[in-house]
Amino acid sequence: MFTNVLAPIDQGHAHDVTLDDTFDFLNIDGAGKGFPIDLDLDAVLDWFVDRAVIHREGADRLRGQAAIKPKLAARDLTRVSTLRGALREVACSIAEQRGPSPGALDTVNRALHARQVIELVPSSDGISVDHRHVGDPIDDALARLADPLVRELTSGHPERIKICDDNTCRFVFYDTSRTGRRRWCDMATCGNRAKAARHRARAKYSTGGDAQTPEAAPPA
Ligand SMILES: [Zn+2]
């Protein structure tokens, strides 16, 4: 059961992860911008701290450990990369309305188990809700990044989760259009490129140009 009790309770302990954070975690553009999985553990931890899915102290502890044992850094990076791949596969399977590849769900489910535990704590004016981290900071961060996708599946609009139609892009995005029929992550870039390609194909065809290219071939 997933309820939205994970909303931050006190300011000092706030990490409200949104679906946008999750998508940013999954997307890397052609120029290599986006989630820094191809860099190093430092860059990944910086990103986690920036998105408030990891406490700075936790990140610093991991940096310290990695400095002493490089193997640990490699293992942590592999964990992040594996979950990222699995979560992307789950998002793609939602968008493409097909079953996910074997193993992806297991990986995501394992990550979800490492999420924080909710507990009641006394406060000056009664009782408040706090959370306790159970796994290590990276497991916790990964669980938090998987959370919004689960919430969208259980109580949101999973049919609005889309993969950009541009094959060189393939960004995961949330379709906020009125009709829910958007095909590109961004109309200004990928959408425009597709429109220009269609226009070129039509122009070629109507001027009897190079009909050999598949683009210019008449519709069957
Ligand atoms: Zn795109």
PDB file of C-alpha atoms and ligand atoms in Angstrom:
ATOM      1  CA  MET A   1       0.000   0.000   0.000  1.00  0.00           C
ATOM      2  CA  PHE A   2       1.454   3.338  -0.969  1.00  0.00           C
ATOM      3  CA  THR A   3       0.007   6.387   0.594  1.00  0.00           C
ATOM      4  CA  ASN A   4       1.367   9.829   0.427  1.00  0.00           C
ATOM      5  CA  VAL A   5       2.468  10.030   4.046  1.00  0.00           C
ATOM      6  CA  LEU A   6       6.016  10.507   2.814  1.00  0.00           C
ATOM      7  CA  ALA A   7       5.503  14.229   2.431  1.00  0.00           C
ATOM      8  CA  PRO A   8       8.117  16.095   4.411  1.00  0.00           C
ATOM      9  CA  ILE A   9       7.175  16.648   8.008  1.00  0.00           C
ATOM     10  CA  ASP A  10       9.774  19.001   9.333  1.00  0.00           C
ATOM     11  CA  GLN A  11      11.844  21.407   7.314  1.00  0.00           C
ATOM     12  CA  GLY A  12      15.142  19.944   8.369  1.00  0.00           C
ATOM     13  CA  HIS A  13      14.217  16.538   7.051  1.00  0.00           C
ATOM     14  CA  ALA A  14      12.443  17.394   3.857  1.00  0.00           C
ATOM     15  CA  HIS A  15      12.904  15.429   0.684  1.00  0.00           C
ATOM     16  CA  ASP A  16       9.917  15.501  -1.534  1.00  0.00           C
ATOM     17  CA  VAL A  17      10.798  13.677  -4.722  1.00  0.00           C
ATOM     18  CA  THR A  18       8.682  14.456  -7.769  1.00  0.00           C
ATOM     19  CA  LEU A  19       8.049  12.528 -10.955  1.00  0.00           C
ATOM     20  CA  ASP A  20      10.212  15.133 -12.718  1.00  0.00           C
ATOM     21  CA  ASP A  21      13.127  14.139 -10.495  1.00  0.00           C
ATOM     22  CA  THR A  22      12.541  10.504 -11.432  1.00  0.00           C
ATOM     23  CA  PHE A  23      12.435  11.327 -15.146  1.00  0.00           C
ATOM     24  CA  ASP A  24      15.587  13.449 -14.834  1.00  0.00           C
ATOM     25  CA  PHE A  25      17.229  10.436 -13.212  1.00  0.00           C
ATOM     26  CA  LEU A  26      16.262   8.342 -16.260  1.00  0.00           C
ATOM     27  CA  ASN A  27      17.109  10.798 -19.038  1.00  0.00           C
ATOM     28  CA  ILE A  28      20.449  11.617 -20.621  1.00  0.00           C
ATOM     29  CA  ASP A  29      20.464  13.652 -23.806  1.00  0.00           C
ATOM     30  CA  GLY A  30      22.596  13.233 -26.901  1.00  0.00           C
ATOM     31  CA  ALA A  31      25.193  15.625 -25.538  1.00  0.00           C
ATOM     32  CA  GLY A  32      25.511  13.457 -22.437  1.00  0.00           C
ATOM     33  CA  LYS A  33      23.687  15.980 -20.263  1.00  0.00           C
ATOM     34  CA  GLY A  34      21.332  14.743 -17.569  1.00  0.00           C
ATOM     35  CA  PHE A  35      21.942  12.212 -14.866  1.00  0.00           C
ATOM     36  CA  PRO A  36      25.743  11.857 -14.585  1.00  0.00           C
ATOM     37  CA  ILE A  37      25.949   8.061 -14.527  1.00  0.00           C
ATOM     38  CA  ASP A  38      28.919   8.031 -16.932  1.00  0.00           C
ATOM     39  CA  LEU A  39      30.983  10.276 -14.711  1.00  0.00           C
ATOM     40  CA  ASP A  40      31.926   9.101 -11.268  1.00  0.00           C
ATOM     41  CA  LEU A  41      30.451   8.476  -7.855  1.00  0.00           C
ATOM     42  CA  ASP A  42      31.201  12.056  -6.816  1.00  0.00           C
ATOM     43  CA  ALA A  43      29.028  13.471  -9.584  1.00  0.00           C
ATOM     44  CA  VAL A  44      26.241  10.992  -8.833  1.00  0.00           C
ATOM     45  CA  LEU A  45      26.302  11.888  -5.128  1.00  0.00           C
ATOM     46  CA  ASP A  46      26.268  15.604  -5.972  1.00  0.00           C
ATOM     47  CA  TRP A  47      23.146  15.017  -8.065  1.00  0.00           C
ATOM     48  CA  PHE A  48      21.501  13.049  -5.238  1.00  0.00           C
ATOM     49  CA  VAL A  49      22.280  15.808  -2.731  1.00  0.00           C
ATOM     50  CA  ASP A  50      21.026  18.435  -5.177  1.00  0.00           C
ATOM     51  CA  ARG A  51      17.699  16.578  -5.536  1.00  0.00           C
ATOM     52  CA  ALA A  52      17.569  16.051  -1.774  1.00  0.00           C
ATOM     53  CA  VAL A  53      17.302  12.258  -1.974  1.00  0.00           C
ATOM     54  CA  ILE A  54      20.408  11.863   0.132  1.00  0.00           C
ATOM     55  CA  HIS A  55      21.640  13.824   3.142  1.00  0.00           C
ATOM     56  CA  ARG A  56      24.898  15.663   2.687  1.00  0.00           C
ATOM     57  CA  GLU A  57      26.383  13.800   5.682  1.00  0.00           C
ATOM     58  CA  GLY A  58      25.432  10.455   4.112  1.00  0.00           C
ATOM     59  CA  ALA A  59      27.003  11.466   0.815  1.00  0.00           C
ATOM     60  CA  ASP A  60      30.180  12.627   2.539  1.00  0.00           C
ATOM     61  CA  ARG A  61      30.412   9.340   4.418  1.00  0.00           C
ATOM     62  CA  LEU A  62      30.161   7.425   1.106  1.00  0.00           C
ATOM     63  CA  ARG A  63      32.807   9.683  -0.459  1.00  0.00           C
ATOM     64  CA  GLY A  64      35.076   8.959   2.484  1.00  0.00           C
ATOM     65  CA  GLN A  65      34.586   5.212   2.157  1.00  0.00           C
ATOM     66  CA  ALA A  66      35.099   5.330  -1.608  1.00  0.00           C
ATOM     67  CA  ALA A  67      38.355   7.248  -1.178  1.00  0.00           C
ATOM     68  CA  ILE A  68      39.731   4.437   0.961  1.00  0.00           C
ATOM     69  CA  LYS A  69      38.230   1.583  -1.029  1.00  0.00           C
ATOM     70  CA  PRO A  70      37.800   2.351  -4.750  1.00  0.00           C
ATOM     71  CA  LYS A  71      36.043  -0.988  -5.154  1.00  0.00           C
ATOM     72  CA  LEU A  72      33.200   0.339  -3.025  1.00  0.00           C
ATOM     73  CA  ALA A  73      32.779   3.304  -5.360  1.00  0.00           C
ATOM     74  CA  ALA A  74      32.577   0.956  -8.340  1.00  0.00           C
ATOM     75  CA  ARG A  75      29.999  -1.200  -6.544  1.00  0.00           C
ATOM     76  CA  ASP A  76      27.887   1.821  -5.624  1.00  0.00           C
ATOM     77  CA  LEU A  77      27.966   3.087  -9.209  1.00  0.00           C
ATOM     78  CA  THR A  78      26.915  -0.332 -10.490  1.00  0.00           C
ATOM     79  CA  ARG A  79      23.981  -0.388  -8.069  1.00  0.00           C
ATOM     80  CA  VAL A  80      22.821   3.036  -9.249  1.00  0.00           C
ATOM     81  CA  SER A  81      23.242   2.101 -12.891  1.00  0.00           C
ATOM     82  CA  THR A  82      21.376  -1.223 -12.483  1.00  0.00           C
ATOM     83  CA  LEU A  83      18.410   0.394 -10.753  1.00  0.00           C
ATOM     84  CA  ARG A  84      18.385   3.224 -13.270  1.00  0.00           C
ATOM     85  CA  GLY A  85      18.255   0.739 -16.153  1.00  0.00           C
ATOM     86  CA  ALA A  86      15.502  -1.282 -14.465  1.00  0.00           C
ATOM     87  CA  LEU A  87      13.443   1.793 -13.644  1.00  0.00           C
ATOM     88  CA  ARG A  88      13.803   3.052 -17.203  1.00  0.00           C
ATOM     89  CA  GLU A  89      12.646  -0.321 -18.490  1.00  0.00           C
ATOM     90  CA  VAL A  90       9.605  -0.155 -16.189  1.00  0.00           C
ATOM     91  CA  ALA A  91       8.808   3.399 -17.392  1.00  0.00           C
ATOM     92  CA  CYS A  92       9.188   2.281 -21.028  1.00  0.00           C
ATOM     93  CA  SER A  93       6.953  -0.733 -20.488  1.00  0.00           C
ATOM     94  CA  ILE A  94       4.283   1.541 -18.979  1.00  0.00           C
ATOM     95  CA  ALA A  95       4.584   3.927 -21.950  1.00  0.00           C
ATOM     96  CA  GLU A  96       4.571   1.116 -24.499  1.00  0.00           C
ATOM     97  CA  GLN A  97       1.877  -0.868 -22.673  1.00  0.00           C
ATOM     98  CA  ARG A  98       3.827  -4.098 -22.594  1.00  0.00           C
ATOM     99  CA  GLY A  99       5.281  -6.329 -19.901  1.00  0.00           C
ATOM    100  CA  PRO A 100       8.695  -5.319 -18.575  1.00  0.00           C
ATOM    101  CA  SER A 101      11.749  -7.413 -19.348  1.00  0.00           C
ATOM    102  CA  PRO A 102      12.504 -10.130 -16.798  1.00  0.00           C
ATOM    103  CA  GLY A 103      14.405  -8.927 -13.785  1.00  0.00           C
ATOM    104  CA  ALA A 104      13.484  -5.252 -14.098  1.00  0.00           C
ATOM    105  CA  LEU A 105      10.562  -5.503 -11.705  1.00  0.00           C
ATOM    106  CA  ASP A 106      12.592  -7.558  -9.225  1.00  0.00           C
ATOM    107  CA  THR A 107      15.310  -4.921  -9.222  1.00  0.00           C
ATOM    108  CA  VAL A 108      12.844  -2.076  -8.702  1.00  0.00           C
ATOM    109  CA  ASN A 109      10.975  -3.996  -6.001  1.00  0.00           C
ATOM    110  CA  ARG A 110      14.205  -4.689  -4.158  1.00  0.00           C
ATOM    111  CA  ALA A 111      14.964  -0.971  -4.243  1.00  0.00           C
ATOM    112  CA  LEU A 112      11.511  -0.095  -2.927  1.00  0.00           C
ATOM    113  CA  HIS A 113      12.081  -2.289   0.116  1.00  0.00           C
ATOM    114  CA  ALA A 114      15.016  -0.111   1.121  1.00  0.00           C
ATOM    115  CA  ARG A 115      12.823   2.939   1.496  1.00  0.00           C
ATOM    116  CA  GLN A 116      12.545   4.840   4.717  1.00  0.00           C
ATOM    117  CA  VAL A 117      10.342   3.712   7.575  1.00  0.00           C
ATOM    118  CA  ILE A 118       7.654   6.017   8.934  1.00  0.00           C
ATOM    119  CA  GLU A 119       7.448   6.401  12.669  1.00  0.00           C
ATOM    120  CA  LEU A 120       5.680   8.546  15.209  1.00  0.00           C
ATOM    121  CA  VAL A 121       7.784  10.763  17.411  1.00  0.00           C
ATOM    122  CA  PRO A 122       6.811  12.989  20.316  1.00  0.00           C
ATOM    123  CA  SER A 123       6.909  16.694  19.616  1.00  0.00           C
ATOM    124  CA  SER A 124       6.452  19.799  21.728  1.00  0.00           C
ATOM    125  CA  ASP A 125       2.822  20.088  20.676  1.00  0.00           C
ATOM    126  CA  GLY A 126       1.854  16.401  20.542  1.00  0.00           C
ATOM    127  CA  ILE A 127       2.999  13.807  18.068  1.00  0.00           C
ATOM    128  CA  SER A 128       4.565  14.204  14.656  1.00  0.00           C
ATOM    129  CA  VAL A 129       5.561  11.796  11.932  1.00  0.00           C
ATOM    130  CA  ASP A 130       9.186  11.304  11.098  1.00  0.00           C
ATOM    131  CA  HIS A 131      11.072   8.833   8.980  1.00  0.00           C
ATOM    132  CA  ARG A 132      14.040   6.679   9.666  1.00  0.00           C
ATOM    133  CA  HIS A 133      16.489   5.517   7.043  1.00  0.00           C
ATOM    134  CA  VAL A 134      16.855   1.765   7.050  1.00  0.00           C
ATOM    135  CA  GLY A 135      19.135   0.945   4.148  1.00  0.00           C
ATOM    136  CA  ASP A 136      22.349   2.658   3.282  1.00  0.00           C
ATOM    137  CA  PRO A 137      22.059   6.166   1.805  1.00  0.00           C
ATOM    138  CA  ILE A 138      22.267   4.990  -1.812  1.00  0.00           C
ATOM    139  CA  ASP A 139      19.563   2.338  -1.369  1.00  0.00           C
ATOM    140  CA  ASP A 140      17.409   4.963   0.273  1.00  0.00           C
ATOM    141  CA  ALA A 141      18.021   7.453  -2.557  1.00  0.00           C
ATOM    142  CA  LEU A 142      17.144   4.844  -5.177  1.00  0.00           C
ATOM    143  CA  ALA A 143      13.953   3.887  -3.338  1.00  0.00           C
ATOM    144  CA  ARG A 144      12.940   7.539  -3.192  1.00  0.00           C
ATOM    145  CA  LEU A 145      13.567   7.995  -6.913  1.00  0.00           C
ATOM    146  CA  ALA A 146      11.423   4.945  -7.714  1.00  0.00           C
ATOM    147  CA  ASP A 147       8.595   6.178  -5.478  1.00  0.00           C
ATOM    148  CA  PRO A 148       6.981   8.796  -7.767  1.00  0.00           C
ATOM    149  CA  LEU A 149       6.660   6.242 -10.569  1.00  0.00           C
ATOM    150  CA  VAL A 150       4.888   3.854  -8.186  1.00  0.00           C
ATOM    151  CA  ARG A 151       2.615   6.657  -6.982  1.00  0.00           C
ATOM    152  CA  GLU A 152       1.755   7.544 -10.577  1.00  0.00           C
ATOM    153  CA  LEU A 153       0.868   3.912 -11.278  1.00  0.00           C
ATOM    154  CA  THR A 154      -1.316   3.537  -8.214  1.00  0.00           C
ATOM    155  CA  SER A 155      -3.084   6.873  -8.091  1.00  0.00           C
ATOM    156  CA  GLY A 156      -2.046   9.024 -11.029  1.00  0.00           C
ATOM    157  CA  HIS A 157      -2.174   8.900 -14.800  1.00  0.00           C
ATOM    158  CA  PRO A 158       0.296   6.264 -15.952  1.00  0.00           C
ATOM    159  CA  GLU A 159      -1.109   6.567 -19.490  1.00  0.00           C
ATOM    160  CA  ARG A 160       0.496  10.017 -19.575  1.00  0.00           C
ATOM    161  CA  ILE A 161       3.976   8.568 -19.140  1.00  0.00           C
ATOM    162  CA  LYS A 162       5.503   8.594 -22.622  1.00  0.00           C
ATOM    163  CA  ILE A 163       8.741   7.921 -24.433  1.00  0.00           C
ATOM    164  CA  CYS A 164       9.775  10.530 -26.987  1.00  0.00           C
ATOM    165  CA  ASP A 165       9.090   9.318 -30.551  1.00  0.00           C
ATOM    166  CA  ASP A 166      12.437  10.644 -31.728  1.00  0.00           C
ATOM    167  CA  ASN A 167      14.668   7.581 -31.834  1.00  0.00           C
ATOM    168  CA  THR A 168      17.787   9.561 -31.096  1.00  0.00           C
ATOM    169  CA  CYS A 169      16.120  11.047 -28.002  1.00  0.00           C
ATOM    170  CA  ARG A 170      13.859   8.519 -26.261  1.00  0.00           C
ATOM    171  CA  PHE A 171      13.341  10.784 -23.264  1.00  0.00           C
ATOM    172  CA  VAL A 172      10.814   9.665 -20.696  1.00  0.00           C
ATOM    173  CA  PHE A 173       8.300  12.494 -20.238  1.00  0.00           C
ATOM    174  CA  TYR A 174       4.909  13.279 -18.772  1.00  0.00           C
ATOM    175  CA  ASP A 175       2.345  14.275 -21.366  1.00  0.00           C
ATOM    176  CA  THR A 176       0.592  17.365 -20.050  1.00  0.00           C
ATOM    177  CA  SER A 177      -1.179  18.121 -23.340  1.00  0.00           C
ATOM    178  CA  ARG A 178      -4.953  18.521 -23.302  1.00  0.00           C
ATOM    179  CA  THR A 179      -5.551  15.524 -25.581  1.00  0.00           C
ATOM    180  CA  GLY A 180      -2.849  13.328 -24.045  1.00  0.00           C
ATOM    181  CA  ARG A 181      -1.519  12.526 -27.512  1.00  0.00           C
ATOM    182  CA  ARG A 182       1.843  14.224 -27.440  1.00  0.00           C
ATOM    183  CA  ARG A 183       4.550  12.168 -29.131  1.00  0.00           C
ATOM    184  CA  TRP A 184       7.681  14.217 -28.464  1.00  0.00           C
ATOM    185  CA  CYS A 185       9.332  15.227 -25.232  1.00  0.00           C
ATOM    186  CA  ASP A 186       9.582  18.808 -26.457  1.00  0.00           C
ATOM    187  CA  MET A 187       7.790  20.359 -29.412  1.00  0.00           C
ATOM    188  CA  ALA A 188      10.522  22.984 -29.835  1.00  0.00           C
ATOM    189  CA  THR A 189      13.222  20.393 -30.453  1.00  0.00           C
ATOM    190  CA  CYS A 190      12.154  16.802 -31.210  1.00  0.00           C
ATOM    191  CA  GLY A 191       8.644  17.775 -32.360  1.00  0.00           C
ATOM    192  CA  ASN A 192      10.029  20.402 -34.712  1.00  0.00           C
ATOM    193  CA  ARG A 193      12.621  18.029 -36.110  1.00  0.00           C
ATOM    194  CA  ALA A 194       9.910  15.505 -36.960  1.00  0.00           C
ATOM    195  CA  LYS A 195       7.753  18.214 -38.508  1.00  0.00           C
ATOM    196  CA  ALA A 196      10.674  19.435 -40.644  1.00  0.00           C
ATOM    197  CA  ALA A 197      11.448  15.878 -41.783  1.00  0.00           C
ATOM    198  CA  ARG A 198       7.812  15.333 -42.769  1.00  0.00           C
ATOM    199  CA  HIS A 199       7.816  18.633 -44.615  1.00  0.00           C
ATOM    200  CA  ARG A 200      10.989  17.725 -46.517  1.00  0.00           C
ATOM    201  CA  ALA A 201       9.556  14.334 -47.467  1.00  0.00           C
ATOM    202  CA  ARG A 202       6.351  15.908 -48.721  1.00  0.00           C
ATOM    203  CA  ALA A 203       8.211  18.577 -50.695  1.00  0.00           C
ATOM    204  CA  LYS A 204      10.411  15.952 -52.350  1.00  0.00           C
ATOM    205  CA  TYR A 205       7.437  13.804 -53.250  1.00  0.00           C
ATOM    206  CA  SER A 206       5.326  16.610 -54.647  1.00  0.00           C
ATOM    207  CA  THR A 207       8.187  17.864 -56.848  1.00  0.00           C
ATOM    208  CA  GLY A 208       8.787  14.328 -58.103  1.00  0.00           C
ATOM    209  CA  GLY A 209      12.171  14.353 -56.466  1.00  0.00           C
ATOM    210  CA  ASP A 210      14.237  11.417 -55.362  1.00  0.00           C
ATOM    211  CA  ALA A 211      11.504   8.824 -54.875  1.00  0.00           C
ATOM    212  CA  GLN A 212      14.087   6.200 -53.988  1.00  0.00           C
ATOM    213  CA  THR A 213      14.460   7.339 -50.412  1.00  0.00           C
ATOM    214  CA  PRO A 214      11.988   5.713 -48.033  1.00  0.00           C
ATOM    215  CA  GLU A 215      11.030   9.174 -46.724  1.00  0.00           C
ATOM    216  CA  ALA A 216       9.857  10.282 -50.147  1.00  0.00           C
ATOM    217  CA  ALA A 217       8.094   7.058 -51.081  1.00  0.00           C
ATOM    218  CA  PRO A 218       4.381   7.450 -51.717  1.00  0.00           C
ATOM    219  CA  PRO A 219       2.128   6.005 -49.035  1.00  0.00           C
ATOM    220  CA  ALA A 220       1.223   2.369 -49.669  1.00  0.00           C
TER     221      ALA A 220
HETATM  222 ZN    ZN B   1      12.708  14.046 -27.497  1.00  0.00          ZN
END
